[in-house]
């Protein structure tokens, strides 16, 4: 089991495509961050942070799951809330437990299936 923590990075400025132009609405990314922080509370090996703009506007709400020396993943098209947050944290815990960042498909929570946008190889 890897001891390297996995970080879930949530885009705080994300707006879902249908409401992206309505600047009066609070970005869905803020609600997503709050949900993920709550779901990750007490989960060993999983950290959460928010950042403005992951540049995946067509896929809002966006998150990245990454750790040093491991494959990183970008996921999107989430509705912020408890179900999405729980699935992301469960997937991130699997990522943290993996030496490479690969989580076998049979271990993916249903809530992340169909949400993968990109897989990024580690720099080292």
mmCIF file of C-alpha atoms in Angstrom:
data_model
loop_
_atom_site.group_PDB
_atom_site.id
_atom_site.type_symbol
_atom_site.label_atom_id
_atom_site.label_comp_id
_atom_site.label_asym_id
_atom_site.label_seq_id
_atom_site.Cartn_x
_atom_site.Cartn_y
_atom_site.Cartn_z
ATOM 1 C CA UNK A 1 0.000 0.000 0.000
ATOM 2 C CA UNK A 2 1.304 3.442 -0.912
ATOM 3 C CA UNK A 3 1.872 5.997 1.832
ATOM 4 C CA UNK A 4 1.696 8.951 -0.569
ATOM 5 C CA UNK A 5 -1.454 11.037 0.007
ATOM 6 C CA UNK A 6 -3.814 11.608 -2.880
ATOM 7 C CA UNK A 7 -5.250 15.077 -3.388
ATOM 8 C CA UNK A 8 -8.692 15.817 -4.763
ATOM 9 C CA UNK A 9 -8.505 19.241 -6.397
ATOM 10 C CA UNK A 10 -11.913 20.819 -6.934
ATOM 11 C CA UNK A 11 -12.431 23.688 -9.377
ATOM 12 C CA UNK A 12 -14.136 26.347 -7.274
ATOM 13 C CA UNK A 13 -15.129 28.520 -10.232
ATOM 14 C CA UNK A 14 -16.864 25.745 -12.190
ATOM 15 C CA UNK A 15 -20.290 26.411 -13.565
ATOM 16 C CA UNK A 16 -22.304 23.706 -15.222
ATOM 17 C CA UNK A 17 -22.626 24.327 -18.966
ATOM 18 C CA UNK A 18 -26.372 25.057 -18.866
ATOM 19 C CA UNK A 19 -25.896 27.980 -16.453
ATOM 20 C CA UNK A 20 -22.339 29.068 -17.246
ATOM 21 C CA UNK A 21 -23.328 32.505 -18.531
ATOM 22 C CA UNK A 22 -25.510 33.334 -15.516
ATOM 23 C CA UNK A 23 -22.927 35.187 -13.407
ATOM 24 C CA UNK A 24 -25.542 35.922 -10.737
ATOM 25 C CA UNK A 25 -25.481 32.265 -9.675
ATOM 26 C CA UNK A 26 -22.864 30.950 -7.281
ATOM 27 C CA UNK A 27 -20.438 28.621 -9.088
ATOM 28 C CA UNK A 28 -21.314 24.962 -8.559
ATOM 29 C CA UNK A 29 -17.649 24.378 -7.789
ATOM 30 C CA UNK A 30 -18.028 26.000 -4.379
ATOM 31 C CA UNK A 31 -20.821 23.580 -3.444
ATOM 32 C CA UNK A 32 -18.795 20.677 -4.847
ATOM 33 C CA UNK A 33 -15.780 21.641 -2.733
ATOM 34 C CA UNK A 34 -17.895 21.800 0.433
ATOM 35 C CA UNK A 35 -19.401 18.378 -0.310
ATOM 36 C CA UNK A 36 -16.023 16.770 -1.019
ATOM 37 C CA UNK A 37 -14.438 18.278 2.113
ATOM 38 C CA UNK A 38 -17.292 16.845 4.188
ATOM 39 C CA UNK A 39 -17.104 13.408 2.534
ATOM 40 C CA UNK A 40 -13.310 13.232 2.942
ATOM 41 C CA UNK A 41 -13.364 14.084 6.634
ATOM 42 C CA UNK A 42 -11.418 11.390 8.458
ATOM 43 C CA UNK A 43 -10.416 9.434 5.333
ATOM 44 C CA UNK A 44 -6.737 8.542 5.639
ATOM 45 C CA UNK A 45 -4.539 9.334 2.672
ATOM 46 C CA UNK A 46 -6.968 11.741 0.981
ATOM 47 C CA UNK A 47 -6.516 15.511 1.019
ATOM 48 C CA UNK A 48 -8.850 18.077 -0.548
ATOM 49 C CA UNK A 49 -8.167 21.542 -1.904
ATOM 50 C CA UNK A 50 -9.991 24.059 -4.036
ATOM 51 C CA UNK A 51 -8.449 26.018 -6.888
ATOM 52 C CA UNK A 52 -9.923 28.518 -9.318
ATOM 53 C CA UNK A 53 -10.358 27.190 -12.858
ATOM 54 C CA UNK A 54 -9.241 23.810 -14.119
ATOM 55 C CA UNK A 55 -10.101 25.005 -17.660
ATOM 56 C CA UNK A 56 -12.642 22.257 -18.281
ATOM 57 C CA UNK A 57 -15.642 24.519 -18.717
ATOM 58 C CA UNK A 58 -17.520 22.103 -20.985
ATOM 59 C CA UNK A 59 -17.384 19.526 -18.179
ATOM 60 C CA UNK A 60 -18.281 21.545 -15.051
ATOM 61 C CA UNK A 61 -18.067 20.573 -12.166
ATOM 62 C CA UNK A 62 -14.443 19.450 -12.572
ATOM 63 C CA UNK A 63 -12.032 17.746 -10.208
ATOM 64 C CA UNK A 64 -8.531 16.327 -10.470
ATOM 65 C CA UNK A 65 -7.218 13.384 -8.497
ATOM 66 C CA UNK A 66 -3.435 13.276 -8.176
ATOM 67 C CA UNK A 67 -0.404 12.322 -6.107
ATOM 68 C CA UNK A 68 3.348 12.598 -6.635
ATOM 69 C CA UNK A 69 4.685 9.877 -8.918
ATOM 70 C CA UNK A 70 1.247 8.507 -9.853
ATOM 71 C CA UNK A 71 -1.165 8.784 -12.749
ATOM 72 C CA UNK A 72 -3.468 11.770 -12.342
ATOM 73 C CA UNK A 73 -7.080 11.914 -13.466
ATOM 74 C CA UNK A 74 -9.416 14.737 -14.421
ATOM 75 C CA UNK A 75 -13.116 14.076 -13.991
ATOM 76 C CA UNK A 76 -16.062 16.301 -14.811
ATOM 77 C CA UNK A 77 -19.766 16.710 -15.482
ATOM 78 C CA UNK A 78 -20.762 16.261 -11.854
ATOM 79 C CA UNK A 79 -23.809 17.554 -10.035
ATOM 80 C CA UNK A 80 -22.438 18.820 -6.729
ATOM 81 C CA UNK A 81 -23.716 16.905 -3.747
ATOM 82 C CA UNK A 82 -23.219 14.054 -1.338
ATOM 83 C CA UNK A 83 -23.425 11.226 -3.901
ATOM 84 C CA UNK A 84 -20.787 12.670 -6.228
ATOM 85 C CA UNK A 85 -18.549 13.648 -3.323
ATOM 86 C CA UNK A 86 -18.718 10.191 -1.749
ATOM 87 C CA UNK A 87 -17.872 8.512 -5.057
ATOM 88 C CA UNK A 88 -14.915 10.836 -5.612
ATOM 89 C CA UNK A 89 -13.544 10.244 -2.128
ATOM 90 C CA UNK A 90 -13.945 6.473 -2.497
ATOM 91 C CA UNK A 91 -12.100 6.571 -5.830
ATOM 92 C CA UNK A 92 -9.386 8.811 -4.350
ATOM 93 C CA UNK A 93 -8.888 6.373 -1.467
ATOM 94 C CA UNK A 94 -8.276 3.629 -4.036
ATOM 95 C CA UNK A 95 -5.852 5.934 -5.845
ATOM 96 C CA UNK A 96 -4.026 6.577 -2.568
ATOM 97 C CA UNK A 97 -3.758 2.839 -1.869
ATOM 98 C CA UNK A 98 -2.295 2.145 -5.325
ATOM 99 C CA UNK A 99 1.426 2.442 -6.005
ATOM 100 C CA UNK A 100 0.727 3.728 -9.545
ATOM 101 C CA UNK A 101 -2.606 5.519 -9.123
ATOM 102 C CA UNK A 102 -4.447 2.873 -11.131
ATOM 103 C CA UNK A 103 -7.703 1.781 -9.526
ATOM 104 C CA UNK A 104 -9.059 -1.428 -11.089
ATOM 105 C CA UNK A 105 -12.336 -0.807 -12.922
ATOM 106 C CA UNK A 106 -14.193 -3.330 -10.759
ATOM 107 C CA UNK A 107 -13.342 -1.130 -7.744
ATOM 108 C CA UNK A 108 -14.640 2.111 -9.259
ATOM 109 C CA UNK A 109 -17.673 3.488 -7.457
ATOM 110 C CA UNK A 110 -20.654 3.851 -9.775
ATOM 111 C CA UNK A 111 -20.631 7.624 -9.238
ATOM 112 C CA UNK A 112 -17.347 8.153 -11.123
ATOM 113 C CA UNK A 113 -18.113 5.960 -14.122
ATOM 114 C CA UNK A 114 -18.626 8.081 -17.236
ATOM 115 C CA UNK A 115 -17.019 11.148 -15.648
ATOM 116 C CA UNK A 116 -13.385 10.673 -16.684
ATOM 117 C CA UNK A 117 -12.055 13.424 -18.947
ATOM 118 C CA UNK A 118 -8.295 12.770 -18.974
ATOM 119 C CA UNK A 119 -5.557 10.583 -17.548
ATOM 120 C CA UNK A 120 -2.186 12.278 -17.108
ATOM 121 C CA UNK A 121 1.052 10.334 -16.649
ATOM 122 C CA UNK A 122 3.366 11.251 -13.784
ATOM 123 C CA UNK A 123 6.322 13.501 -14.596
ATOM 124 C CA UNK A 124 8.849 11.136 -13.124
#
